Amino acid sequence: GMSGSGPADAAAVAMVMIPSMMRSGYPREFSASVIAAGASTAILIPPSVALIVYSLIVPGTDLRALFAGGIIPGILAGVAIMIPALLLSRRHDFGVAEDTQRLPLGPTFIRAIPALFAPVIVLGGLRTGLFTPTEAAVVTVTYGLIIGLFVYRSMRVRDLYQLFVDSAVTSGVIMLIMTLAGIFAWAGATLGTFDMAANALLGLSDNEHVVLALIMVFLLLAGMVLDGISIYLITLPLLMPVMTAFDWSPVWFGVVMAMNIAIGQFTPPVAVNLMVTSRIAGIPLERTIPWTLYLVFSMALAMTLVIVFPQLVTWLPEMLGYQV
């Protein structure tokens, strides 16, 4: 989850893991499904780009509280993916082939410690007030460059130019989306469209659970075709009046939104994570559906727990002294 983006994580992990899983006896369809589902937790586990955008849009929301609030639901989502993956593997005898590429766990983990230290730097710096979220991004990128160039030596100095170009293009796309979404939000607020839409939604029922269920269905459908950042930018101006009307915790609601969007990222027929992993696996997306549905159902149960028990989100931020 270091990229904070589901499709980016899906691509990075699938390139490495799908060949390894095939050597270990896992079919391509199953491998692509599990990796797509696992990559969706990138927008829950810090540092999540979607939660950063949410904190910028919703006034008074503490990014540190959002990051802390996403940890327990992120772990729940991970467990919800692991359990059916394990049960299906045992039921169908996946993973029984000999994998000659297997590495010893201890030395491999020790070698990974420098990379795993990145989120510690981010959360530690935010917690202590050493730097702001924007500065945390700069620190993390600088740390990643140092580790990649001098510790793992997986990058070369001559690779930096293309990396900077790719980063500039990605940043430009995001900034363009945010600019257009800002115009959309301004127009909707000025014309009163969002207030009318919110009143129409509230007019369907005065029961907050019914309204929340309708919002969750809508977000799931949106998550199937759009990335998390776009969904936040487009829907939050509409949903903020509803959130205020029912006095929902902005931290809890932001994490629940992220969890719902994460499910949409690997829910057929249109699923950005699944499109990435299917392409890398060299299979049609339709062949992953029988396996993906198990994972969707299991993660939906985890999201239901987070909705029914908001303390799963709010407990850790409150323990750390953040406003939820």
mmCIF file of C-alpha atoms in Angstrom:
data_model
loop_
_atom_site.group_PDB
_atom_site.id
_atom_site.type_symbol
_atom_site.label_atom_id
_atom_site.label_comp_id
_atom_site.label_asym_id
_atom_site.label_seq_id
_atom_site.Cartn_x
_atom_site.Cartn_y
_atom_site.Cartn_z
ATOM 1 C CA GLY A 1 0.000 0.000 0.000
ATOM 2 C CA MET A 2 2.975 2.372 -0.172
ATOM 3 C CA SER A 3 1.739 4.072 -3.356
ATOM 4 C CA GLY A 4 -1.612 4.964 -1.792
ATOM 5 C CA SER A 5 -3.289 3.962 -5.072
ATOM 6 C CA GLY A 6 -5.083 0.686 -5.801
ATOM 7 C CA PRO A 7 -4.255 0.392 -9.529
ATOM 8 C CA ALA A 8 -0.607 1.336 -8.913
ATOM 9 C CA ASP A 9 -0.272 -1.329 -6.217
ATOM 10 C CA ALA A 10 -2.053 -3.885 -8.393
ATOM 11 C CA ALA A 11 0.434 -3.295 -11.211
ATOM 12 C CA ALA A 12 3.514 -3.354 -8.982
ATOM 13 C CA VAL A 13 2.556 -6.521 -7.098
ATOM 14 C CA ALA A 14 1.130 -8.409 -10.077
ATOM 15 C CA MET A 15 4.328 -7.989 -12.105
ATOM 16 C CA VAL A 16 6.253 -9.829 -9.387
ATOM 17 C CA MET A 17 3.705 -12.170 -7.834
ATOM 18 C CA ILE A 18 1.747 -13.595 -10.760
ATOM 19 C CA PRO A 19 4.786 -15.439 -12.232
ATOM 20 C CA SER A 20 5.699 -16.681 -8.740
ATOM 21 C CA MET A 21 2.141 -17.837 -8.038
ATOM 22 C CA MET A 22 1.964 -19.653 -11.369
ATOM 23 C CA ARG A 23 5.174 -21.538 -10.521
ATOM 24 C CA SER A 24 3.583 -22.480 -7.195
ATOM 25 C CA GLY A 25 0.492 -23.942 -8.841
ATOM 26 C CA TYR A 26 -2.005 -21.076 -8.623
ATOM 27 C CA PRO A 27 -4.107 -20.455 -11.777
ATOM 28 C CA ARG A 28 -3.865 -17.056 -13.466
ATOM 29 C CA GLU A 29 -7.529 -16.204 -12.796
ATOM 30 C CA PHE A 30 -7.235 -16.792 -9.058
ATOM 31 C CA SER A 31 -3.910 -14.947 -8.807
ATOM 32 C CA ALA A 32 -5.234 -11.888 -10.645
ATOM 33 C CA SER A 33 -8.338 -11.809 -8.426
ATOM 34 C CA VAL A 34 -6.479 -12.029 -5.117
ATOM 35 C CA ILE A 35 -3.877 -9.428 -6.086
ATOM 36 C CA ALA A 36 -6.559 -7.001 -7.335
ATOM 37 C CA ALA A 37 -8.477 -7.378 -4.082
ATOM 38 C CA GLY A 38 -5.370 -7.029 -1.928
ATOM 39 C CA ALA A 39 -4.264 -3.900 -3.808
ATOM 40 C CA SER A 40 -7.565 -2.205 -2.992
ATOM 41 C CA THR A 41 -6.457 -1.799 0.636
ATOM 42 C CA ALA A 42 -3.926 0.799 -0.581
ATOM 43 C CA ILE A 43 -6.564 3.530 -0.151
ATOM 44 C CA LEU A 44 -7.205 2.442 3.444
ATOM 45 C CA ILE A 45 -3.721 1.833 4.831
ATOM 46 C CA PRO A 46 -1.604 5.011 5.218
ATOM 47 C CA PRO A 47 -0.367 6.785 3.226
ATOM 48 C CA SER A 48 -3.646 6.846 1.270
ATOM 49 C CA VAL A 49 -3.933 9.382 -1.523
ATOM 50 C CA ALA A 50 -7.739 9.186 -1.356
ATOM 51 C CA LEU A 51 -7.792 10.024 2.373
ATOM 52 C CA ILE A 52 -5.404 12.927 1.775
ATOM 53 C CA VAL A 53 -7.814 14.335 -0.829
ATOM 54 C CA TYR A 54 -10.748 13.759 1.550
ATOM 55 C CA SER A 55 -9.012 15.768 4.285
ATOM 56 C CA LEU A 56 -8.497 18.644 1.846
ATOM 57 C CA ILE A 57 -12.159 18.720 0.787
ATOM 58 C CA VAL A 58 -13.922 18.229 4.134
ATOM 59 C CA PRO A 59 -13.208 21.252 6.372
ATOM 60 C CA GLY A 60 -11.737 20.577 9.792
ATOM 61 C CA THR A 61 -10.845 16.923 9.151
ATOM 62 C CA ASP A 62 -7.491 15.935 10.635
ATOM 63 C CA LEU A 63 -5.445 13.858 8.185
ATOM 64 C CA ARG A 64 -3.661 12.190 11.098
ATOM 65 C CA ALA A 65 -7.025 11.029 12.446
ATOM 66 C CA LEU A 66 -7.968 9.668 9.020
ATOM 67 C CA PHE A 67 -4.684 7.791 8.702
ATOM 68 C CA ALA A 68 -5.070 6.322 12.196
ATOM 69 C CA GLY A 69 -8.734 5.545 11.551
ATOM 70 C CA GLY A 70 -7.929 3.599 8.386
ATOM 71 C CA ILE A 71 -5.502 1.185 10.057
ATOM 72 C CA ILE A 72 -7.962 -1.182 11.800
ATOM 73 C CA PRO A 73 -10.442 -1.264 8.848
ATOM 74 C CA GLY A 74 -7.452 -1.817 6.545
ATOM 75 C CA ILE A 75 -6.360 -4.806 8.617
ATOM 76 C CA LEU A 76 -9.949 -6.117 8.643
ATOM 77 C CA ALA A 77 -10.082 -5.775 4.855
ATOM 78 C CA GLY A 78 -6.808 -7.664 4.535
ATOM 79 C CA VAL A 79 -8.073 -10.491 6.761
ATOM 80 C CA ALA A 80 -11.335 -10.548 4.781
ATOM 81 C CA ILE A 81 -9.282 -11.221 1.639
ATOM 82 C CA MET A 82 -6.911 -13.730 3.239
ATOM 83 C CA ILE A 83 -9.606 -16.023 4.653
ATOM 84 C CA PRO A 84 -11.403 -16.872 1.371
ATOM 85 C CA ALA A 85 -8.052 -16.981 -0.459
ATOM 86 C CA LEU A 86 -6.809 -19.588 2.013
ATOM 87 C CA LEU A 87 -10.049 -21.613 1.990
ATOM 88 C CA LEU A 88 -10.283 -21.610 -1.810
ATOM 89 C CA SER A 89 -6.618 -22.601 -2.143
ATOM 90 C CA ARG A 90 -7.086 -25.567 0.184
ATOM 91 C CA ARG A 91 -10.347 -26.609 -1.445
ATOM 92 C CA HIS A 92 -8.869 -26.628 -4.966
ATOM 93 C CA ASP A 93 -5.326 -27.716 -4.015
ATOM 94 C CA PHE A 94 -3.734 -24.499 -5.224
ATOM 95 C CA GLY A 95 -0.148 -23.806 -4.317
ATOM 96 C CA VAL A 96 0.962 -27.439 -4.148
ATOM 97 C CA ALA A 97 3.575 -27.169 -6.906
ATOM 98 C CA GLU A 98 7.198 -26.843 -5.871
ATOM 99 C CA ASP A 99 8.453 -23.256 -6.078
ATOM 100 C CA THR A 100 12.208 -23.264 -6.471
ATOM 101 C CA GLN A 101 12.309 -19.461 -6.132
ATOM 102 C CA ARG A 102 11.166 -19.450 -2.485
ATOM 103 C CA LEU A 103 13.378 -17.285 -0.281
ATOM 104 C CA PRO A 104 13.975 -17.674 3.473
ATOM 105 C CA LEU A 105 11.574 -15.473 5.435
ATOM 106 C CA GLY A 106 13.995 -14.102 8.027
ATOM 107 C CA PRO A 107 16.741 -12.723 5.747
ATOM 108 C CA THR A 108 14.149 -11.481 3.256
ATOM 109 C CA PHE A 109 12.274 -9.578 5.968
ATOM 110 C CA ILE A 110 15.496 -8.044 7.280
ATOM 111 C CA ARG A 111 16.360 -6.909 3.766
ATOM 112 C CA ALA A 112 12.911 -5.315 3.440
ATOM 113 C CA ILE A 113 13.183 -3.280 6.675
ATOM 114 C CA PRO A 114 14.552 -0.093 5.011
ATOM 115 C CA ALA A 115 11.551 0.005 2.651
ATOM 116 C CA LEU A 116 9.087 -0.887 5.416
ATOM 117 C CA PHE A 117 10.422 2.018 7.466
ATOM 118 C CA ALA A 118 8.836 4.568 5.078
ATOM 119 C CA PRO A 119 5.331 4.542 6.660
ATOM 120 C CA VAL A 120 6.958 4.792 10.099
ATOM 121 C CA ILE A 121 8.616 8.021 8.965
ATOM 122 C CA VAL A 122 5.343 9.374 7.535
ATOM 123 C CA LEU A 123 3.141 8.578 10.530
ATOM 124 C CA GLY A 124 5.846 9.396 13.060
ATOM 125 C CA GLY A 125 6.522 12.782 11.493
ATOM 126 C CA LEU A 126 2.817 13.632 11.351
ATOM 127 C CA ARG A 127 2.237 12.434 14.906
ATOM 128 C CA THR A 128 5.089 14.462 16.363
ATOM 129 C CA GLY A 129 4.308 17.511 14.251
ATOM 130 C CA LEU A 130 7.743 17.385 12.678
ATOM 131 C CA PHE A 131 6.262 18.052 9.256
ATOM 132 C CA THR A 132 2.928 18.707 7.536
ATOM 133 C CA PRO A 133 1.214 16.216 5.171
ATOM 134 C CA THR A 134 2.706 18.035 2.165
ATOM 135 C CA GLU A 135 6.175 17.959 3.703
ATOM 136 C CA ALA A 136 5.644 14.288 4.580
ATOM 137 C CA ALA A 137 5.213 13.546 0.867
ATOM 138 C CA VAL A 138 8.512 15.278 0.084
ATOM 139 C CA VAL A 139 10.310 13.455 2.889
ATOM 140 C CA THR A 140 8.933 10.088 1.754
ATOM 141 C CA VAL A 141 9.930 10.611 -1.880
ATOM 142 C CA THR A 142 13.416 11.702 -0.837
ATOM 143 C CA TYR A 143 13.731 8.694 1.461
ATOM 144 C CA GLY A 144 12.546 6.383 -1.358
ATOM 145 C CA LEU A 145 15.128 7.826 -3.741
ATOM 146 C CA ILE A 146 17.942 7.321 -1.218
ATOM 147 C CA ILE A 147 16.882 3.740 -0.471
ATOM 148 C CA GLY A 148 16.395 2.889 -4.150
ATOM 149 C CA LEU A 149 19.673 4.441 -5.297
ATOM 150 C CA PHE A 150 22.079 3.559 -2.491
ATOM 151 C CA VAL A 151 20.601 0.691 -0.412
ATOM 152 C CA TYR A 152 18.807 -1.610 -2.871
ATOM 153 C CA ARG A 153 20.422 -0.085 -5.957
ATOM 154 C CA SER A 154 17.284 -0.931 -7.934
ATOM 155 C CA MET A 155 17.427 2.522 -9.550
ATOM 156 C CA ARG A 156 20.179 4.272 -11.424
ATOM 157 C CA VAL A 157 20.883 7.973 -11.660
ATOM 158 C CA ARG A 158 20.074 7.921 -15.371
ATOM 159 C CA ASP A 159 16.611 6.526 -14.519
ATOM 160 C CA LEU A 160 15.715 9.622 -12.501
ATOM 161 C CA TYR A 161 14.844 11.800 -15.492
ATOM 162 C CA GLN A 162 12.138 9.398 -16.710
ATOM 163 C CA LEU A 163 10.854 8.962 -13.151
ATOM 164 C CA PHE A 164 10.524 12.735 -12.784
ATOM 165 C CA VAL A 165 8.759 12.960 -16.149
ATOM 166 C CA ASP A 166 6.304 10.201 -15.207
ATOM 167 C CA SER A 167 5.666 11.871 -11.840
ATOM 168 C CA ALA A 168 5.064 15.236 -13.492
ATOM 169 C CA VAL A 169 2.560 13.708 -15.922
ATOM 170 C CA THR A 170 0.709 11.910 -13.108
ATOM 171 C CA SER A 171 0.677 15.046 -10.949
ATOM 172 C CA GLY A 172 -0.578 17.099 -13.892
ATOM 173 C CA VAL A 173 -3.475 14.696 -14.461
ATOM 174 C CA ILE A 174 -4.426 14.795 -10.771
ATOM 175 C CA MET A 175 -4.201 18.587 -10.650
ATOM 176 C CA LEU A 176 -6.377 18.870 -13.754
ATOM 177 C CA ILE A 177 -8.979 16.545 -12.204
ATOM 178 C CA MET A 178 -8.936 18.549 -8.961
ATOM 179 C CA THR A 179 -9.257 21.828 -10.867
ATOM 180 C CA LEU A 180 -12.259 20.658 -12.870
ATOM 181 C CA ALA A 181 -13.810 19.088 -9.774
ATOM 182 C CA GLY A 182 -13.308 22.389 -7.943
ATOM 183 C CA ILE A 183 -15.181 24.219 -10.705
ATOM 184 C CA PHE A 184 -17.900 21.566 -10.529
ATOM 185 C CA ALA A 185 -18.163 21.991 -6.749
ATOM 186 C CA TRP A 186 -18.272 25.799 -7.012
ATOM 187 C CA ALA A 187 -20.982 25.698 -9.686
ATOM 188 C CA GLY A 188 -23.058 23.181 -7.739
ATOM 189 C CA ALA A 189 -22.797 25.192 -4.528
ATOM 190 C CA THR A 190 -23.530 28.513 -6.265
ATOM 191 C CA LEU A 191 -26.589 27.174 -8.085
ATOM 192 C CA GLY A 192 -27.836 25.315 -5.016
ATOM 193 C CA THR A 193 -27.758 22.007 -6.879
ATOM 194 C CA PHE A 194 -26.031 20.095 -4.097
ATOM 195 C CA ASP A 195 -28.453 21.335 -1.448
ATOM 196 C CA MET A 196 -31.404 20.307 -3.602
ATOM 197 C CA ALA A 197 -29.852 16.896 -4.273
ATOM 198 C CA ALA A 198 -29.118 16.415 -0.573
ATOM 199 C CA ASN A 199 -32.682 17.400 0.348
ATOM 200 C CA ALA A 200 -34.000 14.978 -2.269
ATOM 201 C CA LEU A 201 -31.861 12.206 -0.799
ATOM 202 C CA LEU A 202 -32.985 13.045 2.735
ATOM 203 C CA GLY A 203 -36.557 13.191 1.477
ATOM 204 C CA LEU A 204 -36.424 9.520 0.502
ATOM 205 C CA SER A 205 -36.234 8.541 4.161
ATOM 206 C CA ASP A 206 -35.618 10.101 7.556
ATOM 207 C CA ASN A 207 -33.894 6.901 8.653
ATOM 208 C CA GLU A 208 -30.136 7.418 8.607
ATOM 209 C CA HIS A 209 -29.494 3.704 8.042
ATOM 210 C CA VAL A 210 -31.607 3.678 4.884
ATOM 211 C CA VAL A 211 -29.893 6.813 3.579
ATOM 212 C CA LEU A 212 -26.463 5.351 4.399
ATOM 213 C CA ALA A 213 -27.356 2.127 2.570
ATOM 214 C CA LEU A 214 -28.365 4.124 -0.531
ATOM 215 C CA ILE A 215 -25.103 6.084 -0.383
ATOM 216 C CA MET A 216 -23.087 2.887 -0.058
ATOM 217 C CA VAL A 217 -24.768 1.324 -3.112
ATOM 218 C CA PHE A 218 -24.123 4.488 -5.125
ATOM 219 C CA LEU A 219 -20.463 4.630 -4.054
ATOM 220 C CA LEU A 220 -19.970 0.948 -4.884
ATOM 221 C CA LEU A 221 -21.284 1.530 -8.408
ATOM 222 C CA ALA A 222 -19.079 4.612 -8.753
ATOM 223 C CA GLY A 223 -16.059 2.683 -7.453
ATOM 224 C CA MET A 224 -16.503 0.140 -10.235
ATOM 225 C CA VAL A 225 -15.799 2.754 -12.921
ATOM 226 C CA LEU A 226 -13.832 5.585 -11.265
ATOM 227 C CA ASP A 227 -10.770 5.919 -9.063
ATOM 228 C CA GLY A 228 -11.086 6.975 -5.416
ATOM 229 C CA ILE A 229 -9.797 10.515 -5.885
ATOM 230 C CA SER A 230 -12.335 11.319 -8.600
ATOM 231 C CA ILE A 231 -15.189 9.884 -6.528
ATOM 232 C CA TYR A 232 -14.242 11.979 -3.512
ATOM 233 C CA LEU A 233 -13.961 15.138 -5.600
ATOM 234 C CA ILE A 234 -17.293 14.605 -7.370
ATOM 235 C CA THR A 235 -19.487 13.210 -4.572
ATOM 236 C CA LEU A 236 -18.312 14.934 -1.399
ATOM 237 C CA PRO A 237 -19.910 18.320 -2.160
ATOM 238 C CA LEU A 238 -23.218 16.429 -2.371
ATOM 239 C CA LEU A 239 -22.631 14.164 0.625
ATOM 240 C CA MET A 240 -21.313 16.741 3.112
ATOM 241 C CA PRO A 241 -24.795 18.207 3.814
ATOM 242 C CA VAL A 242 -26.110 14.671 4.395
ATOM 243 C CA MET A 243 -23.187 13.929 6.730
ATOM 244 C CA THR A 244 -23.937 17.113 8.674
ATOM 245 C CA ALA A 245 -27.679 16.392 8.846
ATOM 246 C CA PHE A 246 -27.114 13.030 10.533
ATOM 247 C CA ASP A 247 -24.121 14.236 12.583
ATOM 248 C CA TRP A 248 -21.857 11.496 11.230
ATOM 249 C CA SER A 249 -18.199 11.577 12.235
ATOM 250 C CA PRO A 250 -16.254 12.920 9.228
ATOM 251 C CA VAL A 251 -13.361 10.571 10.034
ATOM 252 C CA TRP A 252 -15.626 7.511 10.218
ATOM 253 C CA PHE A 253 -17.518 8.493 7.064
ATOM 254 C CA GLY A 254 -14.287 9.136 5.139
ATOM 255 C CA VAL A 255 -12.893 5.709 6.025
ATOM 256 C CA VAL A 256 -16.200 3.963 5.210
ATOM 257 C CA MET A 257 -16.220 5.745 1.844
ATOM 258 C CA ALA A 258 -12.663 4.581 1.215
ATOM 259 C CA MET A 259 -13.557 0.996 2.132
ATOM 260 C CA ASN A 260 -16.569 1.029 -0.186
ATOM 261 C CA ILE A 261 -14.564 2.494 -3.072
ATOM 262 C CA ALA A 262 -11.881 -0.134 -2.428
ATOM 263 C CA ILE A 263 -14.452 -2.904 -2.961
ATOM 264 C CA GLY A 264 -15.560 -1.248 -6.193
ATOM 265 C CA GLN A 265 -11.993 -1.322 -7.487
ATOM 266 C CA PHE A 266 -12.143 -5.107 -7.891
ATOM 267 C CA THR A 267 -15.872 -5.606 -8.501
ATOM 268 C CA PRO A 268 -16.759 -6.735 -12.056
ATOM 269 C CA PRO A 269 -17.787 -5.885 -14.703
ATOM 270 C CA VAL A 270 -15.700 -2.694 -14.564
ATOM 271 C CA ALA A 271 -12.912 -2.828 -11.974
ATOM 272 C CA VAL A 272 -9.736 -0.780 -12.358
ATOM 273 C CA ASN A 273 -7.578 -3.056 -10.199
ATOM 274 C CA LEU A 274 -8.866 -6.183 -11.878
ATOM 275 C CA MET A 275 -8.304 -4.705 -15.327
ATOM 276 C CA VAL A 276 -4.653 -4.143 -14.425
ATOM 277 C CA THR A 277 -4.013 -7.604 -12.968
ATOM 278 C CA SER A 278 -5.953 -9.383 -15.727
ATOM 279 C CA ARG A 279 -3.889 -7.656 -18.380
ATOM 280 C CA ILE A 280 -0.633 -8.598 -16.645
ATOM 281 C CA ALA A 281 -1.869 -12.188 -16.232
ATOM 282 C CA GLY A 282 -2.805 -12.282 -19.931
ATOM 283 C CA ILE A 283 -6.417 -13.362 -19.387
ATOM 284 C CA PRO A 284 -9.877 -11.862 -20.082
ATOM 285 C CA LEU A 285 -11.349 -10.112 -17.052
ATOM 286 C CA GLU A 286 -14.492 -12.278 -17.245
ATOM 287 C CA ARG A 287 -12.512 -15.372 -16.215
ATOM 288 C CA THR A 288 -11.728 -13.824 -12.819
ATOM 289 C CA ILE A 289 -15.379 -13.254 -11.859
ATOM 290 C CA PRO A 290 -16.025 -16.648 -10.156
ATOM 291 C CA TRP A 291 -13.075 -16.032 -7.816
ATOM 292 C CA THR A 292 -13.586 -12.307 -7.319
ATOM 293 C CA LEU A 293 -17.170 -12.649 -6.069
ATOM 294 C CA TYR A 294 -15.971 -14.577 -2.997
ATOM 295 C CA LEU A 295 -13.566 -11.747 -2.155
ATOM 296 C CA VAL A 296 -16.175 -9.024 -2.780
ATOM 297 C CA PHE A 297 -18.648 -10.724 -0.442
ATOM 298 C CA SER A 298 -16.049 -11.245 2.289
ATOM 299 C CA MET A 299 -14.799 -7.647 2.173
ATOM 300 C CA ALA A 300 -18.406 -6.376 2.134
ATOM 301 C CA LEU A 301 -18.905 -8.210 5.437
ATOM 302 C CA ALA A 302 -15.837 -6.438 6.832
ATOM 303 C CA MET A 303 -17.246 -3.070 5.700
ATOM 304 C CA THR A 304 -20.563 -3.912 7.363
ATOM 305 C CA LEU A 305 -18.702 -4.441 10.647
ATOM 306 C CA VAL A 306 -17.090 -1.007 10.294
ATOM 307 C CA ILE A 307 -20.501 0.578 9.614
ATOM 308 C CA VAL A 308 -22.217 -1.177 12.534
ATOM 309 C CA PHE A 309 -19.317 -0.561 14.931
ATOM 310 C CA PRO A 310 -17.907 2.940 14.222
ATOM 311 C CA GLN A 311 -15.466 2.438 17.107
ATOM 312 C CA LEU A 312 -13.368 0.298 14.762
ATOM 313 C CA VAL A 313 -12.494 3.582 13.038
ATOM 314 C CA THR A 314 -12.704 6.123 15.853
ATOM 315 C CA TRP A 315 -11.016 4.227 18.704
ATOM 316 C CA LEU A 316 -7.405 4.572 17.582
ATOM 317 C CA PRO A 317 -7.607 8.284 16.618
ATOM 318 C CA GLU A 318 -9.275 9.043 19.966
ATOM 319 C CA MET A 319 -6.574 7.099 21.807
ATOM 320 C CA LEU A 320 -3.959 9.227 20.028
ATOM 321 C CA GLY A 321 -5.804 12.405 20.986
ATOM 322 C CA TYR A 322 -7.141 13.362 17.548
ATOM 323 C CA GLN A 323 -10.509 14.967 16.859
ATOM 324 C CA VAL A 324 -12.946 12.578 15.152
#
